[in-house]
XYZ file of C-alpha atoms in Angstrom:
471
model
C -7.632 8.172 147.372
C -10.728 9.422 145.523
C -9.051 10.705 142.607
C -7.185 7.282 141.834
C -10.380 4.796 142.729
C -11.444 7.401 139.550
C -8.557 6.980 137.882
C -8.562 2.896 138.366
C -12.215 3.139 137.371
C -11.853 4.977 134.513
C -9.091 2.989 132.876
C -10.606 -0.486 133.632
C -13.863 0.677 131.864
C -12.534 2.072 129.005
C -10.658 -1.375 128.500
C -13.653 -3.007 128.738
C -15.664 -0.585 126.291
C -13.322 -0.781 123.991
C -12.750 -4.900 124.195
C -16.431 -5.125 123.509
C -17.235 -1.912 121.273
C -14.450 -2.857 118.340
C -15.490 -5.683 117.774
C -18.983 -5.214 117.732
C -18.232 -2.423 115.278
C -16.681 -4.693 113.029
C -19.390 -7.056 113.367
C -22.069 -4.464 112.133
C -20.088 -3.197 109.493
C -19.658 -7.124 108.241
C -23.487 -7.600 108.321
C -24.469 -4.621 106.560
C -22.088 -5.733 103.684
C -23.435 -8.938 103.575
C -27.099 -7.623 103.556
C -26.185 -5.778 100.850
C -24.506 -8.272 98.609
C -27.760 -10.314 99.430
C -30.159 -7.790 98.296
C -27.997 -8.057 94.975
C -28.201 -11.278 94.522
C -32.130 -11.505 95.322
C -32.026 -8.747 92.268
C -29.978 -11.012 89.952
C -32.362 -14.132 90.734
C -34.879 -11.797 89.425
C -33.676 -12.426 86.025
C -33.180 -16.078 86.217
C -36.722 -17.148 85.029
C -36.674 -15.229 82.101
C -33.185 -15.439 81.018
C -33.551 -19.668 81.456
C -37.241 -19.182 79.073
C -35.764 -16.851 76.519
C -32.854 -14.740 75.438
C -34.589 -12.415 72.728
C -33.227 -9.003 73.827
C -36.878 -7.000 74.285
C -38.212 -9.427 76.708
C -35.255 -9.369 78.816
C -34.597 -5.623 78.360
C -38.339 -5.500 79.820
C -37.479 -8.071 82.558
C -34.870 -6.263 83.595
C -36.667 -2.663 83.527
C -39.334 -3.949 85.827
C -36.975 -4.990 88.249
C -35.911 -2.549 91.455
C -32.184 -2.590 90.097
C -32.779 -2.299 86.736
C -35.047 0.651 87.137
C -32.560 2.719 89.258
C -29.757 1.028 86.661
C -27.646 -0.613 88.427
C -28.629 -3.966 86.519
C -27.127 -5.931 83.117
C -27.325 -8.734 81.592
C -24.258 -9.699 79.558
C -25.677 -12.626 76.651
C -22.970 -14.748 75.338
C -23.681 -15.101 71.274
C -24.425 -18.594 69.454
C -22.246 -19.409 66.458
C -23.989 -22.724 66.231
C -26.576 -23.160 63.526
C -29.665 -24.678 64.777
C -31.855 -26.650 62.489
C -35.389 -26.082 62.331
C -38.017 -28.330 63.030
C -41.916 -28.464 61.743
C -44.804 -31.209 62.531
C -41.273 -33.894 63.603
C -39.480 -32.624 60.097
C -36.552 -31.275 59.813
C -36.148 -27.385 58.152
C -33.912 -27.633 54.874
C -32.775 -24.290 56.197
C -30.552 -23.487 59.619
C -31.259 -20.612 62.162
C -29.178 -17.472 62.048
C -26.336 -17.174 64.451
C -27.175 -15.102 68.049
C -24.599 -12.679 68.732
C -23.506 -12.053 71.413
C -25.113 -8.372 73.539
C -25.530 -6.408 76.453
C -28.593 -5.241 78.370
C -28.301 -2.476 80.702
C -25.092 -0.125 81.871
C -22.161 -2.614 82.426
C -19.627 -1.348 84.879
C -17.472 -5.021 85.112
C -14.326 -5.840 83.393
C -15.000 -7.858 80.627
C -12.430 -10.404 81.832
C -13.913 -10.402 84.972
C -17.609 -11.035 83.068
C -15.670 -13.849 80.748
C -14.452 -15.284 84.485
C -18.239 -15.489 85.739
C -19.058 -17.198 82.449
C -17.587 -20.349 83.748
C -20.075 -20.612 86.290
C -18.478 -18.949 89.050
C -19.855 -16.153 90.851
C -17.678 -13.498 91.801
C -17.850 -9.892 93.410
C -15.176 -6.844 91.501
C -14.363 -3.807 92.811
C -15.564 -1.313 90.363
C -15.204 3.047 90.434
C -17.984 3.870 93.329
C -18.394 0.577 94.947
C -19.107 -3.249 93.653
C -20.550 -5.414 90.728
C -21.708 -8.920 91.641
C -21.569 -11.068 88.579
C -23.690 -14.250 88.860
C -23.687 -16.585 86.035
C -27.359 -18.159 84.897
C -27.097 -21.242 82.523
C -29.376 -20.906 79.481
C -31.107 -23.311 77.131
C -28.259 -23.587 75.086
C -25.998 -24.836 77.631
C -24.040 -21.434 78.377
C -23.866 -19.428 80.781
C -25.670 -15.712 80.755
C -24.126 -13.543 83.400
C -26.214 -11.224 85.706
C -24.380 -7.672 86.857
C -25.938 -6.408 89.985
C -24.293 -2.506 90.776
C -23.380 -2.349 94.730
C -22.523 1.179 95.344
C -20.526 2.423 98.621
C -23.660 3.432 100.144
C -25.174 0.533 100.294
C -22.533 -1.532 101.880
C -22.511 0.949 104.492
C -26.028 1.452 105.000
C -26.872 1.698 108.574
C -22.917 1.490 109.950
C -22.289 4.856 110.939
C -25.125 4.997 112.839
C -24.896 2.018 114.663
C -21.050 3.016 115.444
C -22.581 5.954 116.801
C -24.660 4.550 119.136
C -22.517 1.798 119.998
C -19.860 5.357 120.765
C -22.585 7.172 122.921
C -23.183 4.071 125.242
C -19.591 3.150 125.954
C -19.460 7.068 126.590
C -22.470 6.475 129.124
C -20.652 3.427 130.497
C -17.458 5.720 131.025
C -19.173 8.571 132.577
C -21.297 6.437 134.558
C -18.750 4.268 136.095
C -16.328 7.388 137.137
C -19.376 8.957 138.716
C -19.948 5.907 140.631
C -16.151 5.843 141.347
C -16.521 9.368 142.660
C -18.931 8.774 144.755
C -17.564 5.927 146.369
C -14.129 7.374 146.670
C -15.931 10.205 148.424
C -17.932 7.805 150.761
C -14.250 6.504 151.661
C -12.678 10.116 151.740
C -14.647 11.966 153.845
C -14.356 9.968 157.010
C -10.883 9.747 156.677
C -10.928 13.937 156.149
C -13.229 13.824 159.334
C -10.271 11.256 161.506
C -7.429 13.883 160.057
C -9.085 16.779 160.951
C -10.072 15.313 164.601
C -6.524 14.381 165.073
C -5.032 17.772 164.403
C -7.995 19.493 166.342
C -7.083 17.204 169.606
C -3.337 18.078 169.013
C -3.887 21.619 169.237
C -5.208 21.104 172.644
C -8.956 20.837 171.981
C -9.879 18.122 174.289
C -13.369 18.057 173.372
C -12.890 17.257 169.907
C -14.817 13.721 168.424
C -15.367 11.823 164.870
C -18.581 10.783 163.710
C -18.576 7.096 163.347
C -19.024 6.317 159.599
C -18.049 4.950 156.226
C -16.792 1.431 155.954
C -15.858 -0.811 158.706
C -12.822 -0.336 158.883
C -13.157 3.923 159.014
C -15.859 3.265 161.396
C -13.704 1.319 163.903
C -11.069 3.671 163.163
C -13.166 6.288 164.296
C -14.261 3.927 167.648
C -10.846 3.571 168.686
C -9.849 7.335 167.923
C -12.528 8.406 170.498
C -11.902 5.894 173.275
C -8.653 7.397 172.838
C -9.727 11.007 173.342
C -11.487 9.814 175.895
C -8.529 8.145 177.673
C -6.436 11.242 177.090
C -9.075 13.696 179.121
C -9.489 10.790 181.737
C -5.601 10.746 182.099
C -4.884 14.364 181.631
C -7.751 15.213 184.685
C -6.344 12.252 186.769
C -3.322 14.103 186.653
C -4.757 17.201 187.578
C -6.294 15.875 190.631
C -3.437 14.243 191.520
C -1.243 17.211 191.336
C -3.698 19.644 192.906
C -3.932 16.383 195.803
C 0.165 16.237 196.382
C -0.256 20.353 196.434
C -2.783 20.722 199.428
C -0.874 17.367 201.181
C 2.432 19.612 201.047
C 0.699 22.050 203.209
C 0.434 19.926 206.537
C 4.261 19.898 206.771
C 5.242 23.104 205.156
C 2.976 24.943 207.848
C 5.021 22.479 210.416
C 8.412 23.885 208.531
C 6.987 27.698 208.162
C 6.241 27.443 212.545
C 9.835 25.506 213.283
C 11.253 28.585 210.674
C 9.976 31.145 212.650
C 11.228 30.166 215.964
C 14.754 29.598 214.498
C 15.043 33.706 215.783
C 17.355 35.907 214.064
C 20.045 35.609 211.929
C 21.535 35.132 207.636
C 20.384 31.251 208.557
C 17.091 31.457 209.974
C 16.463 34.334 207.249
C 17.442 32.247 204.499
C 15.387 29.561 205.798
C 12.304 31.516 206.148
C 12.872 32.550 202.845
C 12.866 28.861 201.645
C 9.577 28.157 203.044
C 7.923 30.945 201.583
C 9.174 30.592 198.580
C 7.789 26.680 198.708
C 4.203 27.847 200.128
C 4.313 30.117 197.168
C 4.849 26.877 194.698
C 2.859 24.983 196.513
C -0.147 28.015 195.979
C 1.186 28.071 192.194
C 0.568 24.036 191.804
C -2.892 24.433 192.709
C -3.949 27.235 190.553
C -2.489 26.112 187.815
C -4.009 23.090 188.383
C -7.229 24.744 188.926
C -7.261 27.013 186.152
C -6.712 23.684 183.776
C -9.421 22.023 184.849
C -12.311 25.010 184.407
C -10.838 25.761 180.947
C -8.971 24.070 178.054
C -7.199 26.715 176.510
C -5.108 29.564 178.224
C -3.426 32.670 176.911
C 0.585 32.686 176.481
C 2.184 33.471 179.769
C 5.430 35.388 179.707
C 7.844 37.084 182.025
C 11.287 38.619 181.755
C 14.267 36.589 181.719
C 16.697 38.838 182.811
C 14.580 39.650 186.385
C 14.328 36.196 186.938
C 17.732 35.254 186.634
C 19.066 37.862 188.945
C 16.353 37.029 191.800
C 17.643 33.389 191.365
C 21.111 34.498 192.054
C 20.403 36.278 194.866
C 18.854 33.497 196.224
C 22.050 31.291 195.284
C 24.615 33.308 195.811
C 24.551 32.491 199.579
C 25.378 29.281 199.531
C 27.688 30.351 196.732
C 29.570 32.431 199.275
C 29.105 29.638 202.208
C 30.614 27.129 200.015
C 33.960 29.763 198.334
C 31.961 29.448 195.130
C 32.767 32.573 192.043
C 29.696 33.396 190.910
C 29.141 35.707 186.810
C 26.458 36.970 185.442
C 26.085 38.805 181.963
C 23.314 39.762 179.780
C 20.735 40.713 182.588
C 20.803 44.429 182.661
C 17.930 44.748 179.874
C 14.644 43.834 180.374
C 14.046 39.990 177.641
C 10.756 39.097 177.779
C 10.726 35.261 177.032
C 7.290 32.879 176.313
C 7.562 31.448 179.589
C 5.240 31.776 182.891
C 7.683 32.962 185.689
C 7.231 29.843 187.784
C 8.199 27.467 185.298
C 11.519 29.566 184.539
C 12.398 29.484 188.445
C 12.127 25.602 188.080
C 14.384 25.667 185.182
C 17.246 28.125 186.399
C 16.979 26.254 190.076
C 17.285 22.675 188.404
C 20.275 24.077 186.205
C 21.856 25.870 189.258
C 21.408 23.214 191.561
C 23.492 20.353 189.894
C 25.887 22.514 190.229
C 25.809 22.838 193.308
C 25.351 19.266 193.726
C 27.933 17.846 190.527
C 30.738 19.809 191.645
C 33.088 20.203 193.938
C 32.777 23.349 196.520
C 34.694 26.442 195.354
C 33.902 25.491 191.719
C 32.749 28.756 190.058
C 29.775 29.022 187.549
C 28.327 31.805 185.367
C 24.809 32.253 183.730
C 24.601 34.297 180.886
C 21.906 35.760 178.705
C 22.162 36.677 174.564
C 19.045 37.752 172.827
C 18.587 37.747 169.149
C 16.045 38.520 166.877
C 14.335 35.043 167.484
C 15.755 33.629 170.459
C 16.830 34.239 173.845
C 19.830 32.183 174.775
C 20.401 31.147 178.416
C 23.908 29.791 179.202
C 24.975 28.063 182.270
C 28.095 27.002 182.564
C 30.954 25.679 185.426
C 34.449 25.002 186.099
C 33.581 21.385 187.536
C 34.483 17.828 185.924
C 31.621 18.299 183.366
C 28.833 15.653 182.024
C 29.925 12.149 180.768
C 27.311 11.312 178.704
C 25.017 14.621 177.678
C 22.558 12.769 175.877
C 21.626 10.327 179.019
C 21.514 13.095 181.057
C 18.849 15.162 178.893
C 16.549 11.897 178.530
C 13.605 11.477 181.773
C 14.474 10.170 184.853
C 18.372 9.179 183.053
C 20.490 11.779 184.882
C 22.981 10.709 187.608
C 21.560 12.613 190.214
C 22.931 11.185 193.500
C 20.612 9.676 196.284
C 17.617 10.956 196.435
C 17.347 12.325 192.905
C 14.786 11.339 190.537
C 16.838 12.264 187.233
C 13.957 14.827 186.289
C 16.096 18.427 186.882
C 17.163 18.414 183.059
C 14.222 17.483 182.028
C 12.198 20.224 183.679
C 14.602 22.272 181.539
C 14.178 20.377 178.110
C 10.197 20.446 178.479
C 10.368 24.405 179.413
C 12.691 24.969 176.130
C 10.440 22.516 174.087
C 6.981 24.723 174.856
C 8.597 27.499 172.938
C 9.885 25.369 170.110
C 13.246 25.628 171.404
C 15.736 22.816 172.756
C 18.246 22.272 175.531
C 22.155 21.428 174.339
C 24.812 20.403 177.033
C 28.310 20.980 175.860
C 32.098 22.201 177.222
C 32.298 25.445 178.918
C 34.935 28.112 178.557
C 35.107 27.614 182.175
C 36.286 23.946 181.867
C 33.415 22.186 182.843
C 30.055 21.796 181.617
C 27.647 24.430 179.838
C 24.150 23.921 179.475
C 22.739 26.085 176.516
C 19.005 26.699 177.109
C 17.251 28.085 173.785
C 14.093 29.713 173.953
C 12.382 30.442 170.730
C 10.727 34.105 170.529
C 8.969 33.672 166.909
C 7.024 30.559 167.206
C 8.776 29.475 164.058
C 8.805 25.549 163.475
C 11.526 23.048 165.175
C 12.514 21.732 161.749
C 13.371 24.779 160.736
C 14.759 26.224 163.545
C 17.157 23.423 163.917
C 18.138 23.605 160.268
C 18.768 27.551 160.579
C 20.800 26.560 163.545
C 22.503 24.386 162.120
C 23.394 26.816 159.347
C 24.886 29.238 162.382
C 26.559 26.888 163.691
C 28.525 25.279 160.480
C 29.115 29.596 159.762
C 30.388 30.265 163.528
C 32.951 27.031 163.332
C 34.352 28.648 159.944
């Protein structure tokens, strides 16, 4: 934005400079001729007096020597001759004897044609181009009745006296004007940039987390309300995001009341794989429960925690332990592959439980009983691949089921077990595909990113893999 209200600024005033400064130029260089050409002809009326009083050749040649062009000889004076005799006269009688004939001479260095002097003879003014610059020729009628003709000398000089300075000062202000407007450009370009700079950089800053993050309300009005409405929203995002907190750390410490209820009726259920698995159940609950509340704990005394991590494979076998009893109640075949190495995954251990127990209970609840499943686990250099797959009628529509609160769950189902999944795939920059099993049924692929390498490019390297594997 700065750079083009220069650019815009720069081009409009160079237009203008240039509408203006040409013409002007021309204009000078028009009335430094004409000053000239009227200097010569104030030189030339010089003459007039004594050429209309006498034409002997000494008084004009000293006529013409006292003037300022004649002394730096640039001045003649081109006499036309008299052929005519013209009779004397004494005391009102006439001479016996007529006058010699004048002939015709030149005072002075001539630099005119002669036809062009001839053409001035007929009492017409005129200005020649001569070798160095120009000759006005202005006739001046004698006594006689002809015409004498005055040559004024205008060298190059002269007509140009003056121009090349004024073009260069008419060149240095429309430089001014040019470097003065882009600097004002500039700096209002920069009065528009930097609050914009300030809103971007706020933006990015408050989608990396930092809550606390807020723009200094200035610039135009439209920047500044910009800015307004970017804080209220920041605002509104820490009001929301704590509102949440309290209400999850609220639902946590209501769950307690009846889990304590469930964790007494548990333990008087006696012994036995029932009452032990249902013991088990409640602890593991109170232990959620205790994990809801210092998570949300920990988020509300700071903004910014450490990656958590824990190992995939561990995970995934305490999950089918837990499982694989009401895999055997129910005649269910139950695989696992992949889990004898330790994979450490970006992902805090409770959020992983949620995961594998929403993925492993629709199957349980989707299928039919004695349906076998599998989960399986590849790891690659970036990515650790979780694969859970069954023998049931598999998934109608995948993409409904992978959007919130979209999935066919069944009563009492809110629609939210894939979707735990998705957003646990998603914090690693991975995603969550649902697909056909080998098994006959449906296989959700869980991705887990390792390198913290971009989605975009992820995907597209994915893609890549995949368009290789189906070759």
């Amino acid at each position: 934005m700065r750079w083009a209200l220069v650019r815009v600024s720069l081009a409009v005033t160079v237009m203008v400079v240039l509408a203006f400064a040409v013409p002007l130029g021309l204009v000078v260089r028009e009335l430094a001729r004409d000053r000239a050409f009227a200097d010569a002809e104030r030189q030339a009326a010089q003459i007039r007096p004594a050429l209309a009083i006498t034409t002997d050749r000494d008084q004009l040649e000293r006529a013409v020597a006292s003037s300022q062009a004649g002394g730096e000889e640039r001045m003649a004076v081109h006499v036309p001759g008299d052929t005519a005799a013209h009779p004397g006269t004494s005391t009102g009688t006439h001479d016996a004897h007529p006058a010699p004939a004048r002939e015709a001479y030149d005072i002075g260095r001539s630099r005119a044609e002669p036809r062009d002097v001839e053409t001035a003879r007929r009492g017409r003014s005129a200005v020649t181009s001569v070798p160095g610059g120009y000759a006005l020729l202005q006739p001046t009628a004698l006594s006689t009745g002809e015409f004498a003709v005055v040559e004024v000398y205008v060298p190059h000089r002269a007509v140009g006296n003056g121009v090349t300075t004024s073009w260069a000062i008419l060149t240095a202000v429309g430089l001014g004007l040019v470097v003065g407007s882009v600097a004002l450009a500039d700096r209002l370009g920069l009065r528009l940039v930097r609050p914009a700079e300030r809103l971007a950089r706020a933006a990015a800053e408050l989608g990396e987390g930092k809550l606390g993050v807020r723009v200094r309300e200035g610039g135009p009005a439209e920047l500044r309300a910009a800015a307004v409405a970017f804080n209220s929203m920041a605002d509104k995002i820490v009001q929301l995001l704590a509102a949440e907190r309290e209400l999850a750390a609220d639902l946590s410490h209501r769950l307690r009341t009846p889990l304590t209820v469930l964790r007494l009726n548990a333990a008087s259920l006696g012994e036995g794989p029932a009452a032990d698995q249902t013991r088990a159940a409640v602890a593991q609950l109170e232990g959620e429960v205790d994990q809801l509340i210092r998570a949300a704990r920990a988020q509300g005394e700071q903004k910014e925690r450490p990656p958590l991590g824990c190992d995939a494979s561990e995970v995934i076998r305490d999950r089918m332990d837990f499982w694989s009893a009401l895999a055997e109640d129910e005649g269910r075949t139950a695989g696992l592959a992949g889990v004898d190495t330790t994979v450490r995954v970006p992902v805090a251990r409770p959020e992983l439980v949620a995961a594998l127990d929403a993925m492993l209970g629709n199957v349980f609840r989707h299928t039919p009983e004695g349906t076998a499943f599998a989960v399986d686990v590849h790891r690659s250099e970036d990515a650790v691949i979780v694969l859970v797959s069954d023998a049931g009628p598999g998934i109608a529509d995948p993409d409904a089921a992978l959007r919130r609160g979209h999935g066919d769950g069944g009563p009492g189902s809110t629609g939210l077990g894939l979707d735990i999944v998705r957003r646990v795939a998603e914090s690693t920059g991975g995603d969550v595909r649902i697909g056909r099993s080998v098994l006959g049924g449906t296989e959700v692929r869980v991705w887990l990113a390792l390198d913290g390498e971009d989605g975009p490019r992820r995907r597209a390297r994915r893609r890549v893999r995949r368009g290789r594997a189906r070759h």
